[in-house]
Amino acid sequence: MKPYDYVLVGSGLYSAVFAYLAKQKGKKCLVIEKRNHTGGNVYCENIEGIHVHKYGAHIFHTSNKKVWEFVNSLAEFNRYTNSPVANYKGEMYNMPFNMNTFSKMWGVCTPAQARAKIEEQRSSVTGEPKNLEEQAISLVGRDIYQKLIKGYTEKQWGRDCKDLPAFIIKRLPVRYTYDNNYFNDLYQGIPIGGYNVIIDKLLEGCDVETGVDYLENKDHYDSLGEKIVYTGPIDVYYNYRFGKLEYRSLRFETELLDQENYQGVAVVNYTDRETPYTRIIEHKHFEFGVQPKTVITREYPETWSQGMEPYYPVNDEKNQELYQRYAALAEKEAGVIFGGRLGEYKYYDMDKVIESAMKKAEEELV
Ligand code: FAD
Ligand code: UDP
């Protein structure tokens, strides 16, 4: 008999949810994390009473009632609705693309006037849009493409909009109503007290070791658990046997400012090509903070190389094929469950990662 039923590698949402459900079934769990704190990318650092989203802005949104009820059983959520503003060379536009954006761009007042303007500007695109540029122009016209999409997207992805797939831009709502809500989901908010409240509740009753890398002491940790739940990068688990999967990385530059309110909203996108960062986050506005100081973070896109934080999987064909080869190995692994953003190499939002961990726990913990 080994001392633990499960050894969970990584302490992000996937591991934490799985461990919580395993504990409810009387299982013993050990969670190991190579960072010096738990929570993975949803971790918040408390600076001057402000919950700073250390690994990028995290807004919880979902249409899945079961997931919403689950997270609400762990923390109370506030009424935050994401409504970023785009700054193009000092001109401010509401996001996502809606009547407020159209009105500011063209002085139009009604949906019919906005449609007519877009219709006129999209006439250059005929047939099915072949790339992101064509898709964007066909959705919102050339002016919005030039001012609010082209620069931001090329900074974000490090590639010309003509060389990017059309689907990336389809994630954003286009609305002919005066509605600045960035998401279409039924439920949205930020946990009061920050995401650590949720992670701490989920991990209650587990043994947790931080600052340790599973792969550096694999035999030891394998000997402690009947089964492993691995949420690190799948290619690293297999020591890059078939080659490296690619990621998009980010660099965050955080500053504490001796002023109460820097930009008046949580997220401002800088959509021109020249400003080197894509956005500035002012963390206190996620929780309607009234502290005398404020903390802001500039977000710079970076090309990923080994040793950097792998933030976003690059879900293009080449990487997807490579992932499938690793996934085939993983499937044969009877004692290991691969899960989460890095373990499944999937662009998961938080609600989707919770859903995935719940589903796996249901199958596993009969
Ligand atoms: P992670 O949180 O990455 O956890 C994996 C953990 O495993 C890490 O802590 C890592 O250190 C650890 N680990 C890896 N290898 C080892 C090892 N060998 N030994 C020990 N530990 C190891 N989702 C939303 O719903 N809304 C948002 O607004 C949103 N914004 C985002 C912004 C950014 C910049 C990013 C990157 C993501 C965003 N997400 C958002 C997605 C969200 O962060 C993820 O869905 C979620 O955090 C994934 O959880 P996870 O457990 O799969 O992975
Ligand atoms: N986007 C844009 N301008 C903006 C915000 C987003 O052109 O002000 C585009 C950009 O291509 C981005 C995509 O819309 O990659 C999806 O945006 P989202 O905020 O969902 O994702 P992220 O920026 O985190 O990739």
Tab-separated table of C-alpha atoms and ligand atoms in Angstrom:
chain	number	residue	atom	x	y	z
A	1	MET	CA	0.000	0.000	0.000
A	2	LYS	CA	1.325	3.412	-0.978
A	3	PRO	CA	0.683	6.363	1.393
A	4	TYR	CA	-1.455	8.338	-1.116
A	5	ASP	CA	-4.195	7.372	-3.549
A	6	TYR	CA	-3.228	10.285	-5.805
A	7	VAL	CA	-0.098	12.329	-6.269
A	8	LEU	CA	-1.120	15.444	-8.190
A	9	VAL	CA	1.561	17.297	-10.138
A	10	GLY	CA	0.753	21.023	-10.276
A	11	SER	CA	-1.615	22.968	-8.043
A	12	GLY	CA	-3.686	24.871	-10.644
A	13	LEU	CA	-7.450	24.619	-11.010
A	14	TYR	CA	-7.379	21.200	-12.670
A	15	SER	CA	-5.422	19.482	-9.883
A	16	ALA	CA	-7.199	21.394	-7.137
A	17	VAL	CA	-10.693	20.450	-8.389
A	18	PHE	CA	-9.712	16.825	-8.925
A	19	ALA	CA	-8.142	16.629	-5.441
A	20	TYR	CA	-11.255	18.185	-3.845
A	21	LEU	CA	-13.568	15.637	-5.463
A	22	ALA	CA	-11.187	12.767	-4.649
A	23	LYS	CA	-11.139	13.806	-0.982
A	24	GLN	CA	-14.930	13.724	-0.917
A	25	LYS	CA	-14.640	10.066	-1.888
A	26	GLY	CA	-12.262	9.448	1.002
A	27	LYS	CA	-9.073	9.458	-1.084
A	28	LYS	CA	-5.721	10.710	0.197
A	29	CYS	CA	-3.977	13.283	-1.971
A	30	LEU	CA	-0.512	14.790	-2.181
A	31	VAL	CA	-0.186	17.919	-4.334
A	32	ILE	CA	3.264	18.967	-5.516
A	33	GLU	CA	3.978	22.291	-7.168
A	34	LYS	CA	7.206	23.618	-8.617
A	35	ARG	CA	6.361	27.282	-8.029
A	36	ASN	CA	6.600	28.623	-4.491
A	37	HIS	CA	2.835	29.002	-4.214
A	38	THR	CA	-0.310	27.076	-5.129
A	39	GLY	CA	-3.005	28.058	-7.659
A	40	GLY	CA	-1.200	27.878	-10.991
A	41	ASN	CA	-2.074	30.782	-13.258
A	42	VAL	CA	-5.030	32.021	-11.192
A	43	TYR	CA	-2.791	32.881	-8.215
A	44	CYS	CA	-3.201	36.401	-6.795
A	45	GLU	CA	-0.598	38.320	-4.836
A	46	ASN	CA	-1.759	40.780	-2.182
A	47	ILE	CA	-0.096	44.175	-2.671
A	48	GLU	CA	-1.373	47.060	-0.506
A	49	GLY	CA	-4.673	45.205	-0.015
A	50	ILE	CA	-5.158	44.742	-3.786
A	51	HIS	CA	-5.430	41.242	-5.260
A	52	VAL	CA	-2.928	41.346	-8.092
A	53	HIS	CA	-3.540	38.759	-10.826
A	54	LYS	CA	0.055	37.629	-11.025
A	55	TYR	CA	-0.204	35.658	-14.274
A	56	GLY	CA	-2.560	37.909	-16.238
A	57	ALA	CA	-6.113	39.182	-15.825
A	58	HIS	CA	-8.525	36.383	-14.892
A	59	ILE	CA	-12.242	36.986	-15.307
A	60	PHE	CA	-14.541	34.115	-14.523
A	61	HIS	CA	-17.333	33.599	-17.044
A	62	THR	CA	-19.399	30.559	-17.903
A	63	SER	CA	-22.747	29.372	-19.188
A	64	ASN	CA	-22.440	26.083	-17.326
A	65	LYS	CA	-24.768	26.243	-14.316
A	66	LYS	CA	-23.151	23.274	-12.576
A	67	VAL	CA	-19.702	24.906	-12.752
A	68	TRP	CA	-21.128	28.279	-11.634
A	69	GLU	CA	-22.832	26.700	-8.614
A	70	PHE	CA	-19.666	24.777	-7.800
A	71	VAL	CA	-17.435	27.887	-7.717
A	72	ASN	CA	-20.095	29.816	-5.791
A	73	SER	CA	-20.067	27.108	-3.142
A	74	LEU	CA	-16.388	27.937	-2.595
A	75	ALA	CA	-16.414	31.757	-2.736
A	76	GLU	CA	-18.843	34.606	-3.183
A	77	PHE	CA	-18.611	36.308	-6.590
A	78	ASN	CA	-18.923	40.046	-7.187
A	79	ARG	CA	-20.831	41.755	-10.030
A	80	TYR	CA	-17.756	42.553	-12.171
A	81	THR	CA	-18.527	42.575	-15.903
A	82	ASN	CA	-15.566	42.818	-18.222
A	83	SER	CA	-15.834	45.970	-20.362
A	84	PRO	CA	-12.377	46.818	-21.649
A	85	VAL	CA	-11.611	50.063	-23.423
A	86	ALA	CA	-9.299	50.316	-26.444
A	87	ASN	CA	-6.826	53.177	-26.649
A	88	TYR	CA	-5.760	53.963	-30.220
A	89	LYS	CA	-3.276	56.842	-30.097
A	90	GLY	CA	-5.339	58.566	-27.409
A	91	GLU	CA	-8.752	57.874	-28.976
A	92	MET	CA	-10.823	55.745	-26.593
A	93	TYR	CA	-13.263	53.116	-27.908
A	94	ASN	CA	-15.525	50.696	-26.038
A	95	MET	CA	-14.962	46.994	-26.570
A	96	PRO	CA	-16.124	44.542	-27.753
A	97	PHE	CA	-17.376	45.954	-31.063
A	98	ASN	CA	-20.829	47.378	-30.347
A	99	MET	CA	-22.978	50.477	-30.917
A	100	ASN	CA	-20.793	52.533	-28.532
A	101	THR	CA	-17.740	51.679	-30.695
A	102	PHE	CA	-19.558	52.404	-33.968
A	103	SER	CA	-20.986	55.657	-32.671
A	104	LYS	CA	-17.559	56.921	-31.541
A	105	MET	CA	-15.887	55.781	-34.796
A	106	TRP	CA	-18.424	57.192	-37.262
A	107	GLY	CA	-20.872	59.397	-35.350
A	108	VAL	CA	-23.723	57.022	-36.171
A	109	CYS	CA	-26.720	56.718	-33.831
A	110	THR	CA	-28.748	53.694	-34.912
A	111	PRO	CA	-28.032	50.048	-35.745
A	112	ALA	CA	-29.220	50.628	-39.327
A	113	GLN	CA	-26.691	53.435	-39.804
A	114	ALA	CA	-23.894	51.273	-38.345
A	115	ARG	CA	-24.804	48.331	-40.605
A	116	ALA	CA	-24.799	50.589	-43.654
A	117	LYS	CA	-21.311	51.890	-42.784
A	118	ILE	CA	-19.915	48.379	-42.284
A	119	GLU	CA	-21.606	47.144	-45.456
A	120	GLU	CA	-19.928	49.913	-47.439
A	121	GLN	CA	-16.474	49.128	-45.946
A	122	ARG	CA	-16.609	45.370	-46.287
A	123	SER	CA	-17.320	45.326	-50.014
A	124	SER	CA	-13.619	44.678	-50.777
A	125	VAL	CA	-13.960	41.196	-49.255
A	126	THR	CA	-15.729	38.769	-51.538
A	127	GLY	CA	-16.423	35.113	-50.780
A	128	GLU	CA	-15.402	33.239	-47.613
A	129	PRO	CA	-12.736	35.242	-45.628
A	130	LYS	CA	-9.362	33.557	-46.148
A	131	ASN	CA	-7.441	35.031	-43.215
A	132	LEU	CA	-7.854	37.198	-40.118
A	133	GLU	CA	-7.616	40.463	-42.055
A	134	GLU	CA	-10.450	39.520	-44.397
A	135	GLN	CA	-12.524	38.101	-41.563
A	136	ALA	CA	-12.129	41.279	-39.491
A	137	ILE	CA	-12.974	43.629	-42.364
A	138	SER	CA	-15.965	41.527	-43.254
A	139	LEU	CA	-17.239	41.655	-39.637
A	140	VAL	CA	-16.636	45.301	-38.697
A	141	GLY	CA	-15.301	47.177	-41.727
A	142	ARG	CA	-11.932	48.665	-42.631
A	143	ASP	CA	-11.777	51.579	-40.118
A	144	ILE	CA	-12.213	49.378	-37.070
A	145	TYR	CA	-9.812	46.819	-38.516
A	146	GLN	CA	-7.135	49.526	-38.996
A	147	LYS	CA	-7.565	51.195	-35.602
A	148	LEU	CA	-8.624	48.472	-33.201
A	149	ILE	CA	-7.560	45.114	-34.634
A	150	LYS	CA	-4.523	45.174	-36.910
A	151	GLY	CA	-1.901	46.581	-34.498
A	152	TYR	CA	-3.125	44.683	-31.441
A	153	THR	CA	-3.330	41.365	-33.254
A	154	GLU	CA	0.057	41.672	-34.926
A	155	LYS	CA	1.690	42.483	-31.580
A	156	GLN	CA	-0.159	39.680	-29.839
A	157	TRP	CA	0.653	36.946	-32.335
A	158	GLY	CA	3.903	38.274	-33.833
A	159	ARG	CA	2.526	37.738	-37.328
A	160	ASP	CA	0.820	39.683	-40.093
A	161	CYS	CA	-2.999	39.521	-40.000
A	162	LYS	CA	-2.934	38.080	-43.504
A	163	ASP	CA	-0.987	35.075	-42.151
A	164	LEU	CA	-3.315	34.368	-39.205
A	165	PRO	CA	-6.374	32.112	-39.211
A	166	ALA	CA	-9.788	33.832	-39.397
A	167	PHE	CA	-11.223	32.034	-36.338
A	168	ILE	CA	-9.109	33.976	-33.790
A	169	ILE	CA	-11.201	37.120	-34.267
A	170	LYS	CA	-14.525	35.280	-34.282
A	171	ARG	CA	-14.185	34.817	-30.509
A	172	LEU	CA	-15.069	38.490	-30.002
A	173	PRO	CA	-18.740	39.497	-29.986
A	174	VAL	CA	-19.969	42.028	-32.589
A	175	ARG	CA	-23.211	43.606	-31.364
A	176	TYR	CA	-25.651	46.112	-32.766
A	177	THR	CA	-26.687	47.110	-29.242
A	178	TYR	CA	-25.156	49.522	-26.725
A	179	ASP	CA	-23.708	46.662	-24.647
A	180	ASN	CA	-20.037	46.730	-23.556
A	181	ASN	CA	-20.003	43.260	-21.948
A	182	TYR	CA	-16.947	41.452	-23.399
A	183	PHE	CA	-18.537	38.035	-22.918
A	184	ASN	CA	-21.820	36.448	-23.990
A	185	ASP	CA	-21.887	33.958	-21.101
A	186	LEU	CA	-24.792	33.758	-18.685
A	187	TYR	CA	-22.658	34.104	-15.518
A	188	GLN	CA	-19.657	36.305	-14.799
A	189	GLY	CA	-17.722	37.738	-11.851
A	190	ILE	CA	-14.585	37.799	-9.739
A	191	PRO	CA	-14.351	35.824	-6.478
A	192	ILE	CA	-14.437	38.214	-3.533
A	193	GLY	CA	-11.077	37.928	-1.784
A	194	GLY	CA	-9.360	36.770	-4.976
A	195	TYR	CA	-8.852	33.358	-6.558
A	196	ASN	CA	-6.650	32.107	-3.699
A	197	VAL	CA	-9.821	31.743	-1.583
A	198	ILE	CA	-11.062	29.110	-4.046
A	199	ILE	CA	-7.747	27.296	-4.344
A	200	ASP	CA	-7.259	27.187	-0.555
A	201	LYS	CA	-10.739	25.688	-0.066
A	202	LEU	CA	-10.153	23.110	-2.792
A	203	LEU	CA	-6.833	22.012	-1.319
A	204	GLU	CA	-8.000	21.859	2.316
A	205	GLY	CA	-7.112	18.460	3.776
A	206	CYS	CA	-4.517	17.634	1.099
A	207	ASP	CA	-0.824	17.432	1.771
A	208	VAL	CA	0.883	20.119	-0.296
A	209	GLU	CA	4.556	20.594	-1.184
A	210	THR	CA	5.594	23.742	-3.058
A	211	GLY	CA	8.940	24.497	-4.689
A	212	VAL	CA	9.426	20.917	-5.902
A	213	ASP	CA	9.650	19.658	-9.466
A	214	TYR	CA	8.062	16.248	-9.942
A	215	LEU	CA	10.243	15.342	-12.906
A	216	GLU	CA	13.428	15.923	-10.939
A	217	ASN	CA	12.394	13.306	-8.383
A	218	LYS	CA	9.926	11.245	-10.350
A	219	ASP	CA	10.692	7.791	-8.940
A	220	HIS	CA	10.287	9.054	-5.396
A	221	TYR	CA	6.880	10.674	-6.059
A	222	ASP	CA	5.707	7.714	-8.142
A	223	SER	CA	6.431	5.477	-5.154
A	224	LEU	CA	4.164	7.619	-2.936
A	225	GLY	CA	0.939	7.403	-4.939
A	226	GLU	CA	-1.250	4.686	-6.437
A	227	LYS	CA	-1.900	7.037	-9.330
A	228	ILE	CA	-0.431	10.268	-10.727
A	229	VAL	CA	-2.446	13.262	-11.974
A	230	TYR	CA	-0.045	15.232	-14.181
A	231	THR	CA	-0.917	18.826	-15.178
A	232	GLY	CA	2.501	19.949	-16.448
A	233	PRO	CA	3.446	20.104	-20.155
A	234	ILE	CA	2.925	16.721	-21.796
A	235	ASP	CA	6.025	16.976	-24.029
A	236	VAL	CA	8.234	17.623	-20.992
A	237	TYR	CA	6.842	14.478	-19.302
A	238	TYR	CA	8.132	12.492	-22.267
A	239	ASN	CA	11.400	14.417	-22.336
A	240	TYR	CA	10.558	15.942	-25.758
A	241	ARG	CA	10.776	12.499	-27.381
A	242	PHE	CA	9.015	13.647	-30.561
A	243	GLY	CA	10.057	17.323	-30.365
A	244	LYS	CA	8.923	20.479	-28.551
A	245	LEU	CA	5.388	21.797	-28.525
A	246	GLU	CA	5.186	25.557	-29.056
A	247	TYR	CA	3.555	28.161	-26.814
A	248	ARG	CA	2.906	31.866	-26.817
A	249	SER	CA	4.438	33.590	-23.835
A	250	LEU	CA	3.930	36.905	-22.037
A	251	ARG	CA	5.982	39.220	-19.890
A	252	PHE	CA	4.305	41.157	-17.103
A	253	GLU	CA	5.655	44.435	-15.773
A	254	THR	CA	3.930	45.390	-12.519
A	255	GLU	CA	4.109	48.782	-10.833
A	256	LEU	CA	2.708	50.157	-7.565
A	257	LEU	CA	1.554	53.753	-8.064
A	258	ASP	CA	0.985	56.342	-5.385
A	259	GLN	CA	-2.365	57.431	-6.793
A	260	GLU	CA	-5.897	56.216	-6.324
A	261	ASN	CA	-7.109	55.631	-9.850
A	262	TYR	CA	-4.814	55.294	-12.882
A	263	GLN	CA	-7.075	54.454	-15.829
A	264	GLY	CA	-10.646	54.207	-14.507
A	265	VAL	CA	-11.250	50.662	-15.742
A	266	ALA	CA	-9.629	47.247	-15.166
A	267	VAL	CA	-8.440	46.654	-18.749
A	268	VAL	CA	-7.213	49.088	-21.420
A	269	ASN	CA	-6.052	47.584	-24.742
A	270	TYR	CA	-3.385	49.515	-26.652
A	271	THR	CA	-4.318	48.799	-30.234
A	272	ASP	CA	-1.660	50.766	-32.139
A	273	ARG	CA	1.403	48.932	-33.475
A	274	GLU	CA	4.010	51.224	-31.857
A	275	THR	CA	3.148	50.811	-28.135
A	276	PRO	CA	5.108	47.668	-27.214
A	277	TYR	CA	2.552	46.241	-24.758
A	278	THR	CA	-0.933	45.017	-25.659
A	279	ARG	CA	-2.740	46.050	-22.511
A	280	ILE	CA	-2.580	47.598	-19.057
A	281	ILE	CA	-4.471	45.978	-16.209
A	282	GLU	CA	-5.435	48.019	-13.140
A	283	HIS	CA	-6.169	45.257	-10.660
A	284	LYS	CA	-8.221	47.136	-8.034
A	285	HIS	CA	-11.067	47.687	-10.525
A	286	PHE	CA	-11.792	43.932	-10.639
A	287	GLU	CA	-13.034	44.305	-7.067
A	288	PHE	CA	-14.189	47.957	-7.042
A	289	GLY	CA	-11.257	48.747	-4.735
A	290	VAL	CA	-10.988	52.068	-2.918
A	291	GLN	CA	-7.410	51.739	-1.613
A	292	PRO	CA	-5.310	54.942	-1.643
A	293	LYS	CA	-2.732	53.324	-3.985
A	294	THR	CA	-3.064	51.310	-7.159
A	295	VAL	CA	-1.215	48.490	-8.928
A	296	ILE	CA	-0.963	48.290	-12.721
A	297	THR	CA	0.507	45.613	-14.984
A	298	ARG	CA	1.681	46.077	-18.558
A	299	GLU	CA	1.385	42.926	-20.639
A	300	TYR	CA	4.023	42.332	-23.349
A	301	PRO	CA	3.626	39.464	-25.806
A	302	GLU	CA	6.777	37.342	-26.100
A	303	THR	CA	7.977	34.582	-28.351
A	304	TRP	CA	8.270	31.480	-26.215
A	305	SER	CA	11.502	29.566	-25.829
A	306	GLN	CA	12.444	26.761	-23.447
A	307	GLY	CA	12.648	27.917	-19.832
A	308	MET	CA	9.946	30.597	-20.222
A	309	GLU	CA	6.397	30.224	-18.836
A	310	PRO	CA	4.279	28.387	-21.414
A	311	TYR	CA	1.066	30.446	-21.299
A	312	TYR	CA	-0.958	29.731	-24.425
A	313	PRO	CA	-0.743	26.509	-26.464
A	314	VAL	CA	-0.392	27.286	-30.171
A	315	ASN	CA	-3.242	25.281	-31.603
A	316	ASP	CA	-2.122	25.230	-35.226
A	317	GLU	CA	-1.965	22.109	-37.346
A	318	LYS	CA	1.717	21.397	-36.852
A	319	ASN	CA	1.517	21.527	-33.051
A	320	GLN	CA	-1.775	19.682	-32.957
A	321	GLU	CA	-0.238	16.773	-34.888
A	322	LEU	CA	2.721	16.679	-32.528
A	323	TYR	CA	0.383	16.762	-29.533
A	324	GLN	CA	-1.574	13.799	-30.949
A	325	ARG	CA	1.604	11.709	-30.930
A	326	TYR	CA	2.174	12.489	-27.255
A	327	ALA	CA	-1.506	11.922	-26.473
A	328	ALA	CA	-1.256	8.433	-27.985
A	329	LEU	CA	1.552	7.609	-25.537
A	330	ALA	CA	-0.400	9.103	-22.650
A	331	GLU	CA	-3.408	6.962	-23.413
A	332	LYS	CA	-1.400	3.786	-22.820
A	333	GLU	CA	-0.248	5.036	-19.416
A	334	ALA	CA	-2.460	3.155	-16.944
A	335	GLY	CA	-1.173	4.874	-13.800
A	336	VAL	CA	-1.156	8.493	-15.028
A	337	ILE	CA	-3.954	10.954	-15.788
A	338	PHE	CA	-2.920	13.897	-17.995
A	339	GLY	CA	-5.105	16.970	-17.476
A	340	GLY	CA	-5.414	20.742	-17.760
A	341	ARG	CA	-4.079	23.383	-20.107
A	342	LEU	CA	-0.590	21.952	-20.379
A	343	GLY	CA	-1.347	18.261	-19.876
A	344	GLU	CA	-3.972	18.312	-22.635
A	345	TYR	CA	-2.344	21.150	-24.651
A	346	LYS	CA	-5.658	22.969	-24.902
A	347	TYR	CA	-6.626	26.658	-24.782
A	348	TYR	CA	-8.948	26.114	-21.787
A	349	ASP	CA	-10.749	28.911	-19.951
A	350	MET	CA	-11.186	28.376	-16.199
A	351	ASP	CA	-14.724	27.055	-16.452
A	352	LYS	CA	-13.668	24.555	-19.104
A	353	VAL	CA	-10.755	23.321	-17.031
A	354	ILE	CA	-13.080	22.836	-14.039
A	355	GLU	CA	-15.546	20.992	-16.274
A	356	SER	CA	-12.787	18.753	-17.572
A	357	ALA	CA	-11.508	17.917	-14.053
A	358	MET	CA	-15.081	17.185	-12.870
A	359	LYS	CA	-15.659	14.839	-15.797
A	360	LYS	CA	-12.412	12.992	-15.217
A	361	ALA	CA	-13.134	12.681	-11.476
A	362	GLU	CA	-16.584	11.277	-12.249
A	363	GLU	CA	-15.098	8.582	-14.500
A	364	GLU	CA	-12.260	7.812	-12.128
A	365	LEU	CA	-13.850	7.914	-8.682
A	366	VAL	CA	-16.617	5.362	-8.912
B	1	FAD	P1	-2.075	25.873	-14.550
B	1	FAD	O1	-2.803	26.910	-13.820
B	1	FAD	O2	-1.030	26.277	-15.553
B	1	FAD	O3	-1.383	24.925	-13.459
B	1	FAD	C1	-0.369	23.995	-13.755
B	1	FAD	C2	0.613	23.989	-12.597
B	1	FAD	O4	1.510	22.889	-12.739
B	1	FAD	C3	1.486	25.236	-12.560
B	1	FAD	O5	1.349	25.870	-11.310
B	1	FAD	C4	2.893	24.695	-12.770
B	1	FAD	O6	3.878	25.410	-12.046
B	1	FAD	C5	2.770	23.270	-12.264
B	1	FAD	N1	3.759	22.341	-12.814
B	1	FAD	C6	4.064	22.150	-14.119
B	1	FAD	N2	5.031	21.217	-14.230
B	1	FAD	C7	5.334	20.796	-12.976
B	1	FAD	C8	6.271	19.859	-12.445
B	1	FAD	N3	7.087	19.144	-13.236
B	1	FAD	N4	6.323	19.678	-11.092
B	1	FAD	C9	5.510	20.396	-10.274
B	1	FAD	N5	4.614	21.305	-10.735
B	1	FAD	C10	4.539	21.501	-12.055
B	1	FAD	N6	-9.447	31.824	-18.114
B	1	FAD	C11	-10.657	32.399	-17.915
B	1	FAD	O7	-11.656	31.691	-17.721
B	1	FAD	N7	-10.800	33.766	-17.900
B	1	FAD	C12	-9.742	34.605	-18.097
B	1	FAD	O8	-9.897	35.835	-18.071
B	1	FAD	C13	-8.446	34.020	-18.327
B	1	FAD	N8	-7.378	34.798	-18.542
B	1	FAD	C14	-6.164	34.212	-18.741
B	1	FAD	C15	-5.062	35.052	-18.948
B	1	FAD	C16	-3.812	34.499	-19.141
B	1	FAD	C17	-2.630	35.408	-19.372
B	1	FAD	C18	-3.642	33.094	-19.132
B	1	FAD	C19	-2.284	32.477	-19.348
B	1	FAD	C20	-4.735	32.266	-18.937
B	1	FAD	C21	-6.006	32.802	-18.743
B	1	FAD	N9	-7.116	32.003	-18.498
B	1	FAD	C22	-8.345	32.591	-18.313
B	1	FAD	C23	-7.016	30.529	-18.457
B	1	FAD	C24	-6.755	29.944	-17.046
B	1	FAD	O9	-5.567	30.483	-16.543
B	1	FAD	C25	-6.650	28.406	-17.153
B	1	FAD	O10	-7.803	27.848	-17.687
B	1	FAD	C26	-6.367	27.682	-15.829
B	1	FAD	O11	-5.581	28.422	-14.948
B	1	FAD	C27	-5.689	26.365	-16.137
B	1	FAD	O12	-5.482	25.589	-14.989
B	1	FAD	P2	-4.522	24.320	-15.039
B	1	FAD	O13	-4.602	23.672	-13.717
B	1	FAD	O14	-4.802	23.514	-16.244
B	1	FAD	O15	-3.043	24.893	-15.328
B	2	UDP	N1	-8.405	41.643	-30.539
B	2	UDP	C1	-8.156	42.839	-31.215
B	2	UDP	N2	-8.250	44.015	-30.539
B	2	UDP	C2	-8.561	44.076	-29.221
B	2	UDP	C3	-8.823	42.863	-28.532
B	2	UDP	C4	-8.739	41.669	-29.233
B	2	UDP	O1	-7.858	42.813	-32.405
B	2	UDP	O2	-8.620	45.190	-28.664
B	2	UDP	C5	-8.305	40.383	-31.307
B	2	UDP	C6	-6.903	39.772	-31.202
B	2	UDP	O3	-6.603	39.159	-32.456
B	2	UDP	C7	-7.063	38.718	-30.141
B	2	UDP	C8	-8.486	38.218	-30.445
B	2	UDP	O4	-9.193	39.402	-30.824
B	2	UDP	O5	-6.094	37.687	-30.227
B	2	UDP	C9	-9.172	37.540	-29.284
B	2	UDP	O6	-9.164	38.412	-28.179
B	2	UDP	P1	-9.257	37.861	-26.703
B	2	UDP	O7	-9.272	39.027	-25.784
B	2	UDP	O8	-10.351	36.875	-26.639
B	2	UDP	O9	-7.950	36.999	-26.526
B	2	UDP	P2	-6.406	37.317	-26.240
B	2	UDP	O10	-6.172	38.770	-26.510
B	2	UDP	O11	-6.240	36.968	-24.798
B	2	UDP	O12	-5.695	36.407	-27.189
